[in-house]
Coordinates of C-alpha atoms (C1' of nucleotides) in Angstrom, one line a residue:
Chain A
X10 CA 0.0 0.0 0.0
X11 CA 1.0 3.4 -0.6
X12 CA 2.3 5.0 2.2
X13 CA 0.1 6.8 4.2
X14 CA 2.5 6.7 6.7
X15 CA 4.0 9.5 5.2
X16 CA 1.0 10.7 6.4
X17 CA 0.0 14.0 6.0
X18 CA 1.5 16.6 4.2
X19 CA 4.5 16.7 6.4
X20 CA 5.6 13.4 5.4
X21 CA 5.1 13.6 1.9
X22 CA 8.0 15.3 0.9
X23 CA 10.7 17.4 2.0
X24 CA 9.2 20.6 3.1
X25 CA 12.2 22.4 2.5
X26 CA 12.0 21.7 -1.0
X27 CA 8.7 22.8 -1.5
X28 CA 9.2 25.8 0.4
X29 CA 12.0 26.9 -1.6
X30 CA 9.9 26.5 -4.4
X31 CA 7.5 28.8 -3.2
X32 CA 9.9 31.6 -2.9
X33 CA 9.3 33.0 -6.1
X34 CA 6.6 31.3 -7.7
X35 CA 4.3 31.3 -5.0
X36 CA 4.3 34.8 -4.4
X37 CA 3.4 35.4 -7.8
X38 CA 0.8 33.0 -7.5
X39 CA -0.9 34.6 -4.8
X40 CA -0.6 37.7 -6.5
X41 CA -2.3 36.2 -9.4
X42 CA -5.3 36.0 -7.3
X43 CA -5.2 39.6 -6.7
X44 CA -7.4 41.8 -8.5
X45 CA -4.6 43.6 -10.0
X46 CA -3.5 40.5 -11.6
X47 CA -6.8 40.0 -12.9
X48 CA -6.7 43.3 -14.4
X49 CA -3.5 42.6 -16.0
X50 CA -4.9 39.6 -17.3
X51 CA -7.8 41.3 -18.7
X52 CA -5.7 43.7 -20.4
X53 CA -3.6 41.1 -21.9
X54 CA -6.4 39.1 -22.9
X55 CA -8.2 41.8 -24.4
X56 CA -5.5 42.0 -26.8
X57 CA -5.1 38.4 -27.5
X58 CA -8.0 36.7 -26.3
X59 CA -10.9 37.6 -28.3
X60 CA -13.9 39.2 -27.3
X61 CA -15.8 36.2 -26.5
X62 CA -14.1 36.4 -23.3
X63 CA -15.9 39.4 -22.4
X64 CA -13.5 40.7 -20.0
X65 CA -16.1 42.8 -18.7
X66 CA -13.6 44.6 -17.0
X67 CA -14.0 42.0 -14.7
X68 CA -11.8 42.7 -12.1
X69 CA -14.1 40.8 -10.2
X70 CA -13.8 37.2 -10.3
X71 CA -17.4 37.2 -9.4
X72 CA -18.3 38.6 -12.6
X73 CA -16.3 36.1 -14.3
X74 CA -18.2 33.5 -12.6
X75 CA -21.3 34.9 -13.8
X76 CA -20.3 34.6 -17.3
X77 CA -23.0 33.3 -19.4
X78 CA -20.9 30.6 -20.4
X79 CA -20.9 29.1 -17.1
X80 CA -23.3 26.3 -17.0
X81 CA -25.9 26.5 -14.5
X82 CA -24.8 23.5 -12.7
X83 CA -21.4 24.7 -12.8
X84 CA -22.2 27.8 -11.3
X85 CA -23.3 26.4 -8.1
X86 CA -20.5 24.1 -8.4
X87 CA -18.0 26.7 -8.9
X88 CA -19.2 28.7 -6.1
X89 CA -19.0 25.8 -3.9
X90 CA -15.6 25.1 -5.2
X91 CA -14.4 28.5 -4.6
X92 CA -15.6 28.2 -1.3
X93 CA -13.7 25.1 -0.9
X94 CA -10.7 26.4 -2.3
X95 CA -10.7 29.1 0.2
X96 CA -11.4 26.6 2.8
X97 CA -8.5 24.7 1.6
X98 CA -6.3 27.6 1.8
X99 CA -7.4 28.2 5.2
X100 CA -6.9 24.8 6.2
X101 CA -3.5 24.9 4.9
X102 CA -3.0 27.8 7.0
X103 CA -4.1 25.7 9.8
X104 CA -7.2 27.4 10.7
X105 CA -10.3 26.8 9.1
X106 CA -10.4 23.2 8.8
X107 CA -8.7 22.3 11.8
X108 CA -11.1 19.7 12.6
X109 CA -10.8 18.6 15.9
X110 CA -11.6 15.2 14.9
X111 CA -9.8 14.5 11.8
X112 CA -7.1 16.9 11.1
X113 CA -5.2 14.5 9.2
X114 CA -6.9 14.0 6.1
X115 CA -9.8 16.1 6.0
X116 CA -10.9 16.3 2.5
X117 CA -13.4 14.2 1.0
X118 CA -13.9 14.1 -2.5
X119 CA -17.1 15.1 -3.8
X120 CA -17.4 14.2 -7.2
X121 CA -20.1 15.0 -9.5
X122 CA -23.1 13.1 -9.7
X123 CA -22.0 10.5 -12.0
X124 CA -19.4 8.1 -11.4
X125 CA -16.2 9.6 -12.3
X126 CA -14.8 6.5 -13.2
X127 CA -17.3 5.7 -15.7
X128 CA -17.3 7.7 -18.7
X129 CA -20.7 6.8 -19.6
X130 CA -22.2 8.5 -16.9
X131 CA -23.4 11.3 -18.5
X132 CA -24.1 14.0 -16.3
X133 CA -23.0 17.3 -16.4
X134 CA -19.4 17.6 -16.1
X135 CA -18.2 18.4 -13.2
X136 CA -16.4 18.7 -10.4
X137 CA -15.4 17.3 -7.3
X138 CA -15.0 19.0 -4.2
X139 CA -13.5 18.0 -1.1
X140 CA -15.1 17.9 2.1
X141 CA -13.4 17.7 5.2
X142 CA -14.6 14.6 6.9
X143 CA -13.2 11.7 8.5
X144 CA -11.7 9.6 6.0
X145 CA -13.2 6.4 6.5
X146 CA -11.1 4.1 5.2
X147 CA -9.4 3.7 2.3
X148 CA -6.8 4.5 4.5
X149 CA -4.2 2.3 4.6
X150 CA -2.9 1.2 7.8
X151 CA -0.3 3.8 7.5
X152 CA -2.8 6.4 7.2
X153 CA -3.2 6.2 10.7
X154 CA -0.1 8.0 11.1
X155 CA -1.6 11.1 10.2
X156 CA -4.4 10.5 12.4
X157 CA -2.2 9.7 15.1
X158 CA -0.8 13.0 14.9
X159 CA -3.9 14.5 15.7
X160 CA -5.9 13.7 18.6
X161 CA -7.8 11.2 16.8
X162 CA -10.5 9.9 18.8
X163 CA -11.1 6.3 18.7
X164 CA -14.1 6.7 16.8
X165 CA -12.2 8.0 14.1
X166 CA -10.2 5.0 13.6
X167 CA -10.8 3.0 10.6
X168 CA -12.8 0.7 12.6
X169 CA -15.3 3.2 13.2
X170 CA -18.1 3.5 11.0
X171 CA -17.2 6.1 9.0
X172 CA -19.9 7.5 7.7
X173 CA -21.7 9.7 9.4
X174 CA -24.0 11.1 7.3
X175 CA -26.2 13.7 8.0
X176 CA -25.5 13.8 11.5
X177 CA -21.9 14.2 11.2
X178 CA -22.2 17.4 9.6
X179 CA -19.1 18.8 8.4
X180 CA -18.6 22.4 8.5
X181 CA -18.3 22.4 4.9
X182 CA -21.1 20.2 4.4
X183 CA -23.4 22.9 3.6
X184 CA -21.2 23.9 1.0
X185 CA -21.5 20.9 -0.9
X186 CA -23.5 21.5 -3.8
X187 CA -25.1 18.3 -3.9
X188 CA -28.1 19.5 -4.8
X189 CA -29.0 22.1 -2.9
X190 CA -30.5 20.8 0.0
X191 CA -28.7 17.8 0.9
X192 CA -26.8 18.0 4.0
X193 CA -28.2 20.8 5.6
X194 CA -26.6 20.9 8.9
X195 CA -28.5 19.7 11.6
X196 CA -31.4 18.8 9.7
X197 CA -30.9 16.3 7.2
X198 CA -32.9 16.5 4.2
X199 CA -35.9 14.4 4.0
X200 CA -34.1 11.9 2.0
X201 CA -31.5 11.8 4.5
X202 CA -33.8 11.5 7.2
X203 CA -33.1 9.1 10.0
X204 CA -34.9 6.5 8.3
X205 CA -32.2 6.1 6.0
X206 CA -29.8 5.3 8.6
X207 CA -29.4 1.9 9.7
X208 CA -31.1 1.5 13.0
X209 CA -28.5 -0.7 14.2
X210 CA -25.4 0.8 13.1
X211 CA -26.6 4.2 12.7
X212 CA -25.1 4.0 9.4
X213 CA -27.1 5.0 6.5
X214 CA -29.0 2.2 5.1
X215 CA -29.6 1.8 1.6
X216 CA -31.3 4.8 0.5
X217 CA -34.4 4.8 -1.3
X218 CA -33.8 5.2 -4.9
X219 CA -34.8 8.7 -4.7
X220 CA -32.4 9.0 -2.0
X221 CA -29.6 7.5 -3.7
X222 CA -26.7 9.5 -4.3
X223 CA -25.9 10.6 -7.7
X224 CA -22.9 8.8 -7.2
X225 CA -24.4 5.8 -8.3
X226 CA -26.9 7.0 -10.6
X227 CA -28.5 4.4 -12.6
X228 CA -29.1 6.5 -15.4
X229 CA -28.4 10.0 -16.1
X230 CA -31.9 10.9 -15.7
X231 CA -32.1 9.2 -12.5
X232 CA -29.4 11.0 -11.1
X233 CA -30.6 13.9 -9.6
X234 CA -30.1 15.1 -6.4
X235 CA -29.7 12.3 -4.2
X236 CA -27.8 12.0 -1.2
X237 CA -25.1 9.7 -1.7
X238 CA -24.6 6.8 0.5
X239 CA -21.0 7.4 0.6
X240 CA -21.0 10.8 1.9
X241 CA -17.5 11.3 1.4
X242 CA -17.7 10.6 -2.1
X243 CA -20.6 12.6 -2.7
X244 CA -20.6 14.3 -5.9
X245 CA -21.9 17.6 -6.3
X246 CA -23.6 17.6 -9.5
X247 CA -22.6 16.2 -12.6
X248 CA -20.5 13.3 -12.6
X249 CA -20.8 10.9 -9.9
X250 CA -17.8 9.5 -8.5
X251 CA -18.6 6.1 -9.4
X252 CA -21.3 6.2 -11.9
X253 CA -22.9 3.3 -13.1
X254 CA -22.6 2.3 -16.5
X255 CA -25.5 2.5 -18.7
X256 CA -25.8 -1.1 -18.6
X257 CA -25.6 -1.1 -15.0
X258 CA -23.2 -3.1 -13.0
X259 CA -23.6 -6.6 -13.8
X260 CA -21.5 -7.9 -11.2
X261 CA -22.0 -7.4 -7.7
X262 CA -19.2 -5.6 -6.3
X263 CA -16.6 -7.9 -5.3
X264 CA -17.1 -7.4 -1.7
X265 CA -14.6 -10.0 -1.1
X266 CA -12.0 -7.9 -2.5
X267 CA -12.6 -5.3 0.0
X268 CA -10.2 -5.1 2.7
X269 CA -11.1 -4.2 6.1
X270 CA -10.6 -0.6 5.6
X271 CA -12.5 -0.6 2.4
X272 CA -15.2 -2.5 3.8
X273 CA -15.5 0.0 6.5
X274 CA -15.6 2.6 4.0
X275 CA -18.1 1.0 1.8
X276 CA -19.8 -1.1 4.2
X277 CA -20.6 1.6 6.4
X278 CA -22.4 3.1 3.7
X279 CA -23.3 0.0 2.1
X280 CA -24.0 -2.4 4.7
X281 CA -23.8 -6.0 3.7
X282 CA -27.3 -6.3 3.0
X283 CA -26.9 -3.5 0.7
X284 CA -24.3 -5.3 -1.1
X285 CA -26.2 -8.4 -1.4
X286 CA -26.4 -9.0 -5.0
X287 CA -29.7 -8.1 -6.3
X288 CA -30.7 -9.5 -9.4
X289 CA -28.9 -8.0 -12.3
X290 CA -26.4 -6.7 -10.0
X291 CA -28.6 -3.9 -9.2
X292 CA -29.0 -2.7 -5.8
X293 CA -32.0 -3.7 -4.0
X294 CA -33.3 -0.4 -4.6
X295 CA -33.0 -1.1 -8.1
X296 CA -29.9 0.9 -8.4
X297 CA -26.8 -0.8 -9.3
X298 CA -24.4 -1.0 -6.5
X299 CA -21.5 1.2 -6.9
X300 CA -19.2 -1.5 -6.2
X301 CA -20.6 -3.7 -8.8
X302 CA -18.6 -3.7 -11.8
X303 CA -20.2 -4.4 -15.0
X304 CA -18.8 -7.1 -17.0
X305 CA -18.1 -4.6 -19.6
X306 CA -15.7 -2.9 -17.4
X307 CA -13.1 -5.4 -18.0
X308 CA -12.0 -4.7 -21.3
X309 CA -10.3 -7.9 -21.6
X310 CA -11.8 -10.9 -20.3
X311 CA -8.6 -12.5 -19.5
X312 CA -7.8 -9.6 -17.4
X313 CA -10.6 -10.1 -15.3
X314 CA -10.0 -10.8 -11.8
X315 CA -11.1 -14.1 -10.5
X316 CA -14.0 -12.7 -8.8
X317 CA -15.0 -10.9 -11.8
X318 CA -14.6 -13.8 -13.9
X319 CA -16.9 -15.8 -11.9
X320 CA -19.5 -13.3 -12.4
X321 CA -18.8 -12.4 -15.8
X322 CA -21.7 -12.2 -18.0
X323 CA -22.1 -15.2 -20.1
X324 CA -22.3 -13.5 -23.4
X325 CA -20.3 -10.6 -24.0
X326 CA -21.6 -9.7 -27.3
X327 CA -19.9 -7.2 -29.3
X328 CA -22.7 -5.0 -28.6
X329 CA -22.2 -5.3 -25.0
X330 CA -18.6 -4.6 -25.4
X331 CA -19.4 -1.4 -27.0
X332 CA -21.6 -0.6 -24.2
X333 CA -19.3 -1.8 -21.6
X334 CA -18.6 0.9 -19.3
X335 CA -15.4 2.5 -19.6
X336 CA -13.8 2.7 -16.3
X337 CA -11.7 5.7 -16.0
X338 CA -8.4 5.9 -14.4
X339 CA -8.4 7.3 -11.0
X340 CA -7.4 10.9 -10.9
X341 CA -4.0 11.7 -9.9
X342 CA -3.1 14.5 -7.6
X343 CA -2.8 17.0 -10.2
X344 CA -6.0 16.1 -11.8
X345 CA -7.7 16.5 -8.6
X346 CA -6.2 19.8 -8.1
X347 CA -7.2 20.8 -11.6
X348 CA -10.7 19.8 -11.0
X349 CA -10.9 21.8 -8.0
X350 CA -9.1 24.8 -9.2
X351 CA -10.1 25.1 -12.7
X352 CA -13.2 27.0 -12.1
X353 CA -11.3 29.4 -10.0
X354 CA -8.7 30.0 -12.6
X355 CA -11.3 30.3 -15.2
X356 CA -13.0 32.8 -13.2
X357 CA -9.9 34.8 -12.6
X358 CA -9.0 34.9 -16.1
X359 CA -11.4 35.0 -18.9
X360 CA -9.6 32.3 -20.6
X361 CA -11.5 29.3 -21.2
X362 CA -9.3 27.2 -23.2
X363 CA -8.4 24.3 -21.2
X364 CA -5.0 24.1 -22.6
X365 CA -4.2 27.5 -21.4
X366 CA -5.9 27.0 -18.2
X367 CA -4.1 23.8 -17.6
X368 CA -0.8 25.5 -18.1
X369 CA -1.7 27.9 -15.5
X370 CA -2.9 25.2 -13.3
X371 CA 0.3 23.4 -13.8
X372 CA 2.2 26.4 -12.6
X373 CA 0.0 26.9 -9.7
X374 CA 0.4 23.3 -8.9
X375 CA 4.1 23.8 -8.6
X376 CA 3.7 26.8 -6.6
X377 CA 1.7 25.0 -4.1
X378 CA 3.3 24.3 -0.8
X379 CA 4.2 20.9 0.0
X380 CA 1.4 20.5 2.4
X381 CA -1.0 21.7 -0.1
X382 CA 0.2 19.3 -2.7
X383 CA 0.3 16.6 -0.1
X384 CA -3.3 16.9 0.4
X385 CA -3.9 16.2 -3.2
X386 CA -1.5 13.4 -3.3
X387 CA -3.2 11.8 -0.5
X388 CA -6.5 12.2 -2.1
X389 CA -5.2 10.7 -5.2
X390 CA -3.9 7.8 -3.2
X391 CA -7.2 7.3 -1.7
X392 CA -8.9 7.5 -5.0
X393 CA -6.6 4.9 -6.4
X394 CA -7.2 2.7 -3.5
X395 CA -10.9 3.1 -3.8
X396 CA -10.7 2.5 -7.4
X397 CA -8.8 -0.6 -7.0
X398 CA -11.2 -1.8 -4.5
X399 CA -14.1 -1.1 -6.7
X400 CA -12.5 -2.4 -9.8
X401 CA -10.1 -5.0 -8.7
X402 CA -9.4 -6.4 -12.1
X403 CA -9.1 -3.1 -13.8
X404 CA -6.0 -2.1 -15.3
X405 CA -5.0 1.2 -16.7
X406 CA -4.1 -0.7 -19.7
X407 CA -7.7 -1.5 -20.2
X408 CA -8.3 2.0 -21.4
X409 CA -5.7 2.0 -23.9
X410 CA -6.9 2.8 -27.2
X411 CA -10.1 4.0 -26.0
X412 CA -9.3 7.5 -26.5
X413 CA -8.8 7.1 -30.1
X414 CA -5.5 7.6 -31.5
X415 CA -3.4 9.6 -29.3
X416 CA -2.6 12.3 -31.4
X417 CA 0.0 12.4 -33.8
X418 CA 2.6 10.6 -32.0
X419 CA 4.0 9.4 -35.1
X420 CA 3.6 12.4 -37.2
X421 CA 6.4 14.2 -35.6
X422 CA 8.6 11.4 -36.3
X423 CA 7.9 11.5 -39.8
X424 CA 8.5 15.1 -40.1
X425 CA 10.6 16.5 -37.5
X426 CA 10.6 19.7 -39.3
X427 CA 7.0 20.1 -39.1
X428 CA 6.8 23.0 -37.0
X429 CA 3.3 23.5 -37.5
X430 CA 2.5 20.6 -35.5
X431 CA 5.0 20.9 -33.0
X432 CA 4.8 24.5 -32.5
X433 CA 1.9 24.1 -30.5
X434 CA 3.4 21.9 -28.1
X435 CA 6.5 23.5 -27.5
X436 CA 6.2 26.9 -26.9
X437 CA 4.1 28.0 -24.4
X438 CA 5.0 26.9 -21.2
X439 CA 8.0 28.4 -20.7
X440 CA 7.4 31.7 -21.3
X441 CA 9.9 33.6 -19.9
X442 CA 7.4 35.6 -18.4
X443 CA 6.9 33.2 -15.8
X444 CA 10.1 33.8 -14.4
X445 CA 11.7 30.7 -15.0
X446 CA 12.1 30.6 -11.5
X447 CA 9.2 28.9 -10.8
X448 CA 9.7 26.5 -13.5
X449 CA 12.4 24.7 -12.0
X450 CA 10.8 24.7 -8.9
X451 CA 8.5 22.3 -10.2
X452 CA 10.9 19.9 -9.2
X453 CA 9.6 20.3 -5.8
X454 CA 6.4 18.9 -6.5
X455 CA 8.0 16.1 -8.1
X456 CA 9.6 15.2 -5.0
X457 CA 6.6 15.4 -3.3
X458 CA 4.8 13.3 -5.4
X459 CA 5.3 9.9 -5.8
X460 CA 2.6 9.2 -3.5
X461 CA 3.3 5.7 -4.2
X462 CA 6.6 6.0 -2.8
X463 CA 6.4 8.3 0.0
X464 CA 9.6 7.2 1.3
X465 CA 11.2 8.1 -1.8
X466 CA 9.7 11.3 -1.8
X467 CA 10.8 12.2 1.5
X468 CA 13.9 10.9 0.7
X469 CA 15.2 12.8 -1.9
X470 CA 17.1 14.8 0.4
X471 CA 19.5 15.1 -2.3
X472 CA 17.1 16.7 -4.3
X473 CA 16.4 19.6 -2.2
X474 CA 19.5 21.3 -2.6
X475 CA 19.4 20.7 -6.2
X476 CA 16.1 22.1 -6.5
X477 CA 17.1 25.3 -5.2
X478 CA 19.9 25.6 -7.4
X479 CA 17.8 24.6 -10.1
X480 CA 15.5 27.3 -9.5
X481 CA 18.2 29.6 -9.8
X482 CA 19.2 28.1 -13.0
X483 CA 16.4 26.8 -14.8
X484 CA 18.2 24.8 -17.2
X485 CA 20.6 23.2 -15.0
X486 CA 17.9 21.3 -13.7
X487 CA 17.5 19.2 -16.5
X488 CA 20.3 17.2 -15.6
X489 CA 19.3 16.0 -12.5
X490 CA 21.1 12.8 -12.6
X491 CA 19.1 10.7 -10.5
X492 CA 15.9 11.4 -11.9
X493 CA 15.2 9.6 -14.8
X494 CA 13.7 12.1 -16.7
X495 CA 11.3 10.7 -18.5
X496 CA 10.0 11.2 -21.6
X497 CA 8.0 13.4 -23.5
X498 CA 10.3 15.4 -25.6
X499 CA 12.6 15.7 -22.9
X500 CA 14.8 18.3 -23.9
X501 CA 17.3 18.5 -21.6
X502 CA 19.6 16.5 -19.9
X503 CA 18.4 13.2 -20.5
X504 CA 20.6 10.5 -20.9
X505 CA 21.9 11.9 -23.9
X506 CA 23.2 14.5 -21.8
X507 CA 22.3 17.0 -24.2
X508 CA 21.1 19.2 -21.5
X509 CA 22.9 22.0 -23.0
X510 CA 21.2 21.6 -26.2
X511 CA 17.9 21.8 -24.8
X512 CA 16.7 24.2 -27.3
X513 CA 18.1 22.4 -30.2
X514 CA 17.0 19.1 -29.1
X515 CA 13.6 20.3 -28.6
X516 CA 13.2 21.6 -31.9
X517 CA 14.5 18.8 -33.8
X518 CA 15.9 15.8 -32.3
X519 CA 13.7 15.4 -29.4
X520 CA 10.6 15.6 -31.2
X521 CA 11.5 13.0 -33.7
X522 CA 13.2 10.8 -31.4
X523 CA 10.9 10.9 -28.7
X524 CA 7.7 9.8 -28.4
X525 CA 4.5 11.0 -28.5
X526 CA 4.2 13.6 -26.2
X527 CA 4.7 16.9 -27.3
X528 CA 5.5 18.5 -24.2
X529 CA 8.7 19.9 -24.1
X530 CA 8.7 19.5 -20.6
X531 CA 10.8 17.1 -18.8
X532 CA 9.0 15.0 -16.5
X533 CA 10.4 13.3 -13.7
X534 CA 9.4 9.9 -13.5
X535 CA 7.0 8.7 -11.1
X536 CA 8.4 8.7 -7.9
X537 CA 11.2 11.0 -8.3
X538 CA 10.3 13.3 -10.9
X539 CA 12.7 15.9 -10.7
X540 CA 11.8 18.1 -13.3
X541 CA 8.3 18.2 -13.9
X542 CA 8.3 21.3 -15.7
X543 CA 9.0 22.0 -19.1
X544 CA 12.1 23.8 -19.8
X545 CA 11.8 27.4 -20.2
X546 CA 14.7 28.1 -22.3
X547 CA 13.8 25.6 -24.8
X548 CA 10.6 27.1 -25.1
X549 CA 12.1 30.3 -25.8
X550 CA 13.8 29.1 -28.7
X551 CA 10.9 27.4 -30.0
X552 CA 8.7 30.2 -29.7
X553 CA 11.0 32.0 -31.8
X554 CA 11.0 29.3 -34.3
X555 CA 7.4 29.2 -34.6
X556 CA 4.6 31.4 -33.6
X557 CA 2.8 30.4 -30.6
X558 CA -0.3 28.5 -31.1
X559 CA -3.5 29.9 -29.9
X560 CA -3.1 27.9 -26.9
X561 CA 0.1 29.3 -26.2
X562 CA -0.8 32.8 -26.7
X563 CA -3.7 32.4 -24.5
X564 CA -1.6 30.7 -22.0
X565 CA 1.0 33.3 -22.2
X566 CA -1.3 36.0 -21.5
X567 CA -3.0 34.3 -18.8
X568 CA 0.2 33.3 -17.3
X569 CA 1.4 36.6 -17.4
X570 CA -1.5 38.0 -15.8
X571 CA -1.9 35.4 -13.3
X572 CA 1.6 34.8 -12.3
X573 CA 3.1 38.0 -12.8
X574 CA 1.7 41.0 -11.4
X575 CA 4.2 42.9 -13.1
X576 CA 4.3 43.0 -16.8
X577 CA 7.6 41.7 -17.4
X578 CA 9.8 42.5 -20.1
X579 CA 9.6 38.9 -20.8
X580 CA 6.7 39.4 -22.7
X581 CA 8.7 40.3 -25.5
X582 CA 10.1 37.0 -25.5
X583 CA 6.9 35.4 -26.0
X584 CA 6.3 37.4 -28.9
X585 CA 9.3 36.1 -30.4
Chain B
dT252 C1' -18.1 15.2 -35.2
dT253 C1' -13.8 14.3 -33.6
dA254 C1' -9.2 14.9 -32.2
dC255 C1' -6.0 18.2 -30.6
dC256 C1' -4.1 21.1 -27.1
dT257 C1' -2.1 21.4 -22.3
dT258 C1' -0.8 20.1 -17.6
dT259 C1' 1.0 16.3 -13.9
dG260 C1' 0.9 11.9 -12.3
dA261 C1' 0.2 6.9 -12.4
dA262 C1' 0.4 2.6 -14.5
dG263 C1' 2.1 -0.9 -17.3
dG264 C1' 4.5 -2.6 -21.3
dA265 C1' 9.0 -2.6 -23.4
dT266 C1' 13.8 -2.5 -23.2
Chain C
dA280 C1' 15.9 -0.5 -13.3
dT281 C1' 14.7 2.5 -16.6
dC282 C1' 12.3 4.2 -20.6
dC283 C1' 8.3 4.9 -23.2
dT284 C1' 3.5 5.3 -23.9
dT285 C1' -1.2 6.1 -22.7
dC286 C1' -4.8 8.0 -20.1
dA287 C1' -7.1 10.8 -16.6
dA288 C1' -10.1 16.3 -16.9
dA289 C1' -11.7 20.0 -19.6
dG290 C1' -13.3 22.9 -23.1
dG291 C1' -12.1 26.0 -26.9
dT292 C1' -10.2 25.2 -31.4
dA293 C1' -9.1 23.2 -35.7
dA294 C1' -9.8 19.8 -39.1

DNA sequence: TTACCTTTGAAGGAT
DNA sequence: ATCCTTCAAAGGTAA
């Protein structure tokens, strides 16, 4: 199991590193949030970004939120999210969320209505939010560490029935946008009424269909606003955390697979009886049990786990296959972060292009403090755990090829010179504007990460120093020896040791040689990604070589605005 | 209509 | 052990 031992944020990585990281970048970041920044942004955008963005002189993020474009459901979602974001921040500060009970890992993921892992769930897109609650279980034994740090009451232990539903009202609870009324503090919504709770355990019993959480929506239409049995997973609106495939889960969830922790997690919400395999794998209520994985899930029969096998539907017709639910990969820390922050970023800047937004988010991610990132890493870990529990036989590989062809991986190879294609990729990121500084910093995060290997993360003591230096010198970083830098157009260092030639490599060699990804960035590998950021310099060159793509431009501007309060001279560079 | 773009991280196959 | 590739989200954009 992943280390939870690392426990909370502290453990996750060297703080030092992160901190250093913050020095420059963070400040900027925060600034980004300032109105002034927004203004800058607006200005910039106005020039580049087209009108659609209606800057509306929006110095106010609020206004931005109100943008017509915002989907109704999103609005509420965003608000909630914003609120959460703030809450997060506060928590980080140590204030707000200091939950007496469960300081350790407070956030719960509140996904959208539909199951996030199932692509079919078609609800409005959405977002997840995190609630601070006791984390029931998924915690690995190690997780206890964190808890241990805090005065964790016995009831908080994994053994405890986690779920407290309505009663256990989290301060944030109200914020959750479930649908509006769920979780009103103190007074549970009708659907959450005591009746729902299991008399014996006090745990929520299987809710009535109407009560069911969107999490496990049977069908999109059904989804609605239902309180989710798994409060912690409660989605806001839109996609459920674990949506049920159109076909419904055919197989009862492999309860067997659940470990104690898991069981506590799920069972608490889904008591055994709940799990009992109803006909068709649907829940008694008629709703498929979340845990139940449809046969379709397993892309490849042979891959199926034993349990799955046993239950596998007799005839997987082609048709079924088509229908078979696509189980999505669990979101990683960054993805979780993105989900949470995207709205905010979008609100701050009028940009809507995801590519641009993502760049900003990427930067912000790096500027996060270790603790902040740690939270997400942990969440991601939990998600992975949960995912694995829910879909024991699932393999990331199962999804390969589902996304259609992954871009032009090959194209570049064929034509290295083809700037048109590559241009997009390359440039942006490293706009000088960002002050490269932060760029290198990214490395911090890398250290942090590897949730999987906390120890490693912590470890990397070596890294810290390096990181700092790296910050100072953006490029130098590349060479971090230890890190295996992996992939995507890694410009720099790399084995080839062409660190120096980052620019050149990027333009030509790297692209062709390397694989698919177009990022110019250098990624650290899993556990010890040292350089997660793209190399700035390289980008510079590139940018010169080819005009920035729309994405880039947008990103540039946005970045500029968001990350630099001051209009740096750099800008010029972008232009190049 | 579909794939691309962009980000970081995770996973798993390939070397 | 390391490298490489793909996918996860998201939504405007381009083909």
